[in-house]
């Protein structure tokens, strides 16, 4: 005898029954991913505090594998990639992802602007600085970058 799922009789198929059971367990899986991501984030914070940047980078990558919407992990990864590894391309990607997840994070926008300037991406730096200033006219740190990018 089948079950009714979303108004449709399932017919009793084992595969459908398996999917129903799996969907019922989904909140537990999400919860487990959340707690694992939180644990790895705590390890990353510890590693950053001890200047163990390589280990922190690995932990932050694990956090993002578990929770691709973890904006703080993108931000901290971007900082590590930019300041310690001087990997501007990857830092840029981390900050752009962070801004997609949390558009209001002004510090990430400013860090992205710094990375763009160091990469020599002047046009994109101007666009980024203008967007930052439009979003927050009191983002005074952005004005010198805007002037510098326009001057280039």
mmCIF file of N, CA and C in Angstrom, residues 93-150:
data_model
loop_
_atom_site.group_PDB
_atom_site.id
_atom_site.type_symbol
_atom_site.label_atom_id
_atom_site.label_comp_id
_atom_site.label_asym_id
_atom_site.label_seq_id
_atom_site.Cartn_x
_atom_site.Cartn_y
_atom_site.Cartn_z
ATOM 1 N N UNK A 93 38.351 36.098 -5.334
ATOM 2 C CA UNK A 93 37.212 35.191 -5.424
ATOM 3 C C UNK A 93 36.534 35.028 -4.057
ATOM 4 N N UNK A 94 37.338 34.909 -3.002
ATOM 5 C CA UNK A 94 36.768 34.763 -1.660
ATOM 6 C C UNK A 94 35.965 35.996 -1.271
ATOM 7 N N UNK A 95 36.511 37.187 -1.527
ATOM 8 C CA UNK A 95 35.779 38.415 -1.176
ATOM 9 C C UNK A 95 34.529 38.584 -2.033
ATOM 10 N N UNK A 96 34.614 38.246 -3.314
ATOM 11 C CA UNK A 96 33.428 38.335 -4.172
ATOM 12 C C UNK A 96 32.341 37.374 -3.702
ATOM 13 N N UNK A 97 32.728 36.167 -3.312
ATOM 14 C CA UNK A 97 31.750 35.206 -2.781
ATOM 15 C C UNK A 97 31.145 35.719 -1.483
ATOM 16 N N UNK A 98 31.984 36.307 -0.639
ATOM 17 C CA UNK A 98 31.498 36.839 0.629
ATOM 18 C C UNK A 98 30.470 37.932 0.381
ATOM 19 N N UNK A 99 30.722 38.787 -0.586
ATOM 20 C CA UNK A 99 29.804 39.886 -0.894
ATOM 21 C C UNK A 99 28.507 39.345 -1.491
ATOM 22 N N UNK A 100 28.587 38.276 -2.268
ATOM 23 C CA UNK A 100 27.358 37.654 -2.778
ATOM 24 C C UNK A 100 26.494 37.129 -1.633
ATOM 25 N N UNK A 101 27.134 36.529 -0.648
ATOM 26 C CA UNK A 101 26.406 35.962 0.488
ATOM 27 C C UNK A 101 25.906 37.070 1.419
ATOM 28 N N UNK A 102 26.730 38.103 1.623
ATOM 29 C CA UNK A 102 26.380 39.183 2.537
ATOM 30 C C UNK A 102 26.740 40.520 1.896
ATOM 31 N N UNK A 103 25.853 41.061 1.055
ATOM 32 C CA UNK A 103 26.160 42.293 0.330
ATOM 33 C C UNK A 103 26.442 43.500 1.226
ATOM 34 N N UNK A 104 25.991 43.474 2.449
ATOM 35 C CA UNK A 104 26.184 44.608 3.346
ATOM 36 C C UNK A 104 27.506 44.616 4.085
ATOM 37 N N UNK A 105 28.363 43.653 3.847
ATOM 38 C CA UNK A 105 29.648 43.555 4.565
ATOM 39 C C UNK A 105 30.636 44.544 3.949
ATOM 40 N N UNK A 106 30.710 45.737 4.529
ATOM 41 C CA UNK A 106 31.522 46.810 3.950
ATOM 42 C C UNK A 106 33.014 46.517 4.029
ATOM 43 N N UNK A 107 33.453 45.825 5.083
ATOM 44 C CA UNK A 107 34.878 45.508 5.200
ATOM 45 C C UNK A 107 35.322 44.598 4.058
ATOM 46 N N UNK A 108 34.468 43.661 3.670
ATOM 47 C CA UNK A 108 34.811 42.779 2.550
ATOM 48 C C UNK A 108 34.897 43.564 1.257
ATOM 49 N N UNK A 109 34.004 44.526 1.087
ATOM 50 C CA UNK A 109 34.060 45.374 -0.115
ATOM 51 C C UNK A 109 35.354 46.183 -0.157
ATOM 52 N N UNK A 110 35.778 46.666 0.997
ATOM 53 C CA UNK A 110 37.028 47.428 1.061
ATOM 54 C C UNK A 110 38.230 46.514 0.791
ATOM 55 N N UNK A 111 38.210 45.309 1.335
ATOM 56 C CA UNK A 111 39.300 44.360 1.080
ATOM 57 C C UNK A 111 39.353 43.975 -0.392
ATOM 58 N N UNK A 112 38.188 43.779 -1.013
ATOM 59 C CA UNK A 112 38.141 43.482 -2.450
ATOM 60 C C UNK A 112 38.761 44.636 -3.229
ATOM 61 N N UNK A 113 38.449 45.839 -2.832
ATOM 62 C CA UNK A 113 39.011 47.017 -3.488
ATOM 63 C C UNK A 113 40.533 47.023 -3.399
ATOM 64 N N UNK A 114 41.071 46.698 -2.232
ATOM 65 C CA UNK A 114 42.531 46.635 -2.060
ATOM 66 C C UNK A 114 43.150 45.581 -2.978
ATOM 67 N N UNK A 115 42.504 44.415 -3.049
ATOM 68 C CA UNK A 115 43.017 43.333 -3.898
ATOM 69 C C UNK A 115 43.000 43.755 -5.360
ATOM 70 N N UNK A 116 41.919 44.367 -5.790
ATOM 71 C CA UNK A 116 41.826 44.817 -7.186
ATOM 72 C C UNK A 116 42.930 45.819 -7.506
ATOM 73 N N UNK A 117 43.211 46.716 -6.574
ATOM 74 C CA UNK A 117 44.282 47.698 -6.791
ATOM 75 C C UNK A 117 45.636 46.995 -6.911
ATOM 76 N N UNK A 118 45.885 46.030 -6.048
ATOM 77 C CA UNK A 118 47.166 45.327 -6.084
ATOM 78 C C UNK A 118 47.301 44.473 -7.341
ATOM 79 N N UNK A 119 46.165 44.052 -7.904
ATOM 80 C CA UNK A 119 46.191 43.273 -9.142
ATOM 81 C C UNK A 119 46.326 44.169 -10.372
ATOM 82 N N UNK A 120 46.193 45.481 -10.179
ATOM 83 C CA UNK A 120 46.243 46.403 -11.313
ATOM 84 C C UNK A 120 44.955 46.417 -12.116
ATOM 85 N N UNK A 121 43.872 45.985 -11.524
ATOM 86 C CA UNK A 121 42.554 45.982 -12.170
ATOM 87 C C UNK A 121 41.889 47.333 -11.907
ATOM 88 N N UNK A 122 42.387 48.380 -12.585
ATOM 89 C CA UNK A 122 41.996 49.752 -12.264
ATOM 90 C C UNK A 122 40.523 50.022 -12.547
ATOM 91 N N UNK A 123 40.044 49.586 -13.689
ATOM 92 C CA UNK A 123 38.640 49.841 -14.034
ATOM 93 C C UNK A 123 37.710 49.171 -13.034
ATOM 94 N N UNK A 124 38.009 47.931 -12.709
ATOM 95 C CA UNK A 124 37.174 47.210 -11.737
ATOM 96 C C UNK A 124 37.306 47.819 -10.344
ATOM 97 N N UNK A 125 38.481 48.340 -10.024
ATOM 98 C CA UNK A 125 38.671 49.000 -8.727
ATOM 99 C C UNK A 125 37.813 50.262 -8.636
ATOM 100 N N UNK A 126 37.778 51.033 -9.717
ATOM 101 C CA UNK A 126 36.929 52.235 -9.746
ATOM 102 C C UNK A 126 35.471 51.836 -9.563
ATOM 103 N N UNK A 127 35.024 50.839 -10.309
ATOM 104 C CA UNK A 127 33.637 50.374 -10.206
ATOM 105 C C UNK A 127 33.326 49.887 -8.797
ATOM 106 N N UNK A 128 34.244 49.149 -8.212
ATOM 107 C CA UNK A 128 34.059 48.620 -6.866
ATOM 108 C C UNK A 128 34.024 49.741 -5.834
ATOM 109 N N UNK A 129 34.919 50.712 -5.962
ATOM 110 C CA UNK A 129 34.956 51.837 -5.025
ATOM 111 C C UNK A 129 33.685 52.672 -5.139
ATOM 112 N N UNK A 130 33.243 52.905 -6.358
ATOM 113 C CA UNK A 130 32.008 53.674 -6.545
ATOM 114 C C UNK A 130 30.808 52.955 -5.938
ATOM 115 N N UNK A 131 30.756 51.642 -6.112
ATOM 116 C CA UNK A 131 29.655 50.861 -5.531
ATOM 117 C C UNK A 131 29.716 50.914 -4.004
ATOM 118 N N UNK A 132 30.919 50.838 -3.447
ATOM 119 C CA UNK A 132 31.079 50.900 -1.995
ATOM 120 C C UNK A 132 30.626 52.260 -1.459
ATOM 121 N N UNK A 133 31.045 53.331 -2.122
ATOM 122 C CA UNK A 133 30.690 54.683 -1.675
ATOM 123 C C UNK A 133 29.195 54.938 -1.856
ATOM 124 N N UNK A 134 28.622 54.411 -2.936
ATOM 125 C CA UNK A 134 27.181 54.562 -3.145
ATOM 126 C C UNK A 134 26.411 53.845 -2.035
ATOM 127 N N UNK A 135 26.901 52.700 -1.650
ATOM 128 C CA UNK A 135 26.240 51.912 -0.592
ATOM 129 C C UNK A 135 26.390 52.594 0.764
ATOM 130 N N UNK A 136 27.576 53.188 1.004
ATOM 131 C CA UNK A 136 27.832 53.849 2.278
ATOM 132 C C UNK A 136 28.721 55.068 2.029
ATOM 133 N N UNK A 137 28.105 56.244 1.869
ATOM 134 C CA UNK A 137 28.898 57.457 1.599
ATOM 135 C C UNK A 137 29.907 57.784 2.702
ATOM 136 N N UNK A 138 29.733 57.204 3.878
ATOM 137 C CA UNK A 138 30.671 57.451 4.971
ATOM 138 C C UNK A 138 31.780 56.403 5.037
ATOM 139 N N UNK A 139 31.924 55.606 3.994
ATOM 140 C CA UNK A 139 33.026 54.636 3.918
ATOM 141 C C UNK A 139 34.268 55.396 3.469
ATOM 142 N N UNK A 140 34.784 56.194 4.400
ATOM 143 C CA UNK A 140 35.860 57.126 4.064
ATOM 144 C C UNK A 140 37.127 56.435 3.589
ATOM 145 N N UNK A 141 37.364 55.211 4.000
ATOM 146 C CA UNK A 141 38.558 54.499 3.555
ATOM 147 C C UNK A 141 38.542 54.232 2.056
ATOM 148 N N UNK A 142 37.378 54.254 1.442
ATOM 149 C CA UNK A 142 37.274 53.942 0.017
ATOM 150 C C UNK A 142 37.696 55.115 -0.871
ATOM 151 N N UNK A 143 37.583 56.338 -0.377
ATOM 152 C CA UNK A 143 37.856 57.505 -1.215
ATOM 153 C C UNK A 143 39.290 57.568 -1.737
ATOM 154 N N UNK A 144 40.311 57.311 -0.915
ATOM 155 C CA UNK A 144 41.676 57.326 -1.474
ATOM 156 C C UNK A 144 41.890 56.242 -2.532
ATOM 157 N N UNK A 145 41.252 55.089 -2.338
ATOM 158 C CA UNK A 145 41.382 54.026 -3.346
ATOM 159 C C UNK A 145 40.708 54.444 -4.651
ATOM 160 N N UNK A 146 39.569 55.082 -4.538
ATOM 161 C CA UNK A 146 38.869 55.563 -5.736
ATOM 162 C C UNK A 146 39.745 56.564 -6.477
ATOM 163 N N UNK A 147 40.324 57.512 -5.740
ATOM 164 C CA UNK A 147 41.193 58.511 -6.368
ATOM 165 C C UNK A 147 42.410 57.852 -7.004
ATOM 166 N N UNK A 148 43.016 56.908 -6.288
ATOM 167 C CA UNK A 148 44.192 56.216 -6.835
ATOM 168 C C UNK A 148 43.864 55.402 -8.084
ATOM 169 N N UNK A 149 42.742 54.727 -8.076
ATOM 170 C CA UNK A 149 42.358 53.923 -9.245
ATOM 171 C C UNK A 149 42.039 54.823 -10.426
ATOM 172 N N UNK A 150 41.405 55.941 -10.182
ATOM 173 C CA UNK A 150 41.095 56.879 -11.283
ATOM 174 C C UNK A 150 42.365 57.493 -11.837
#
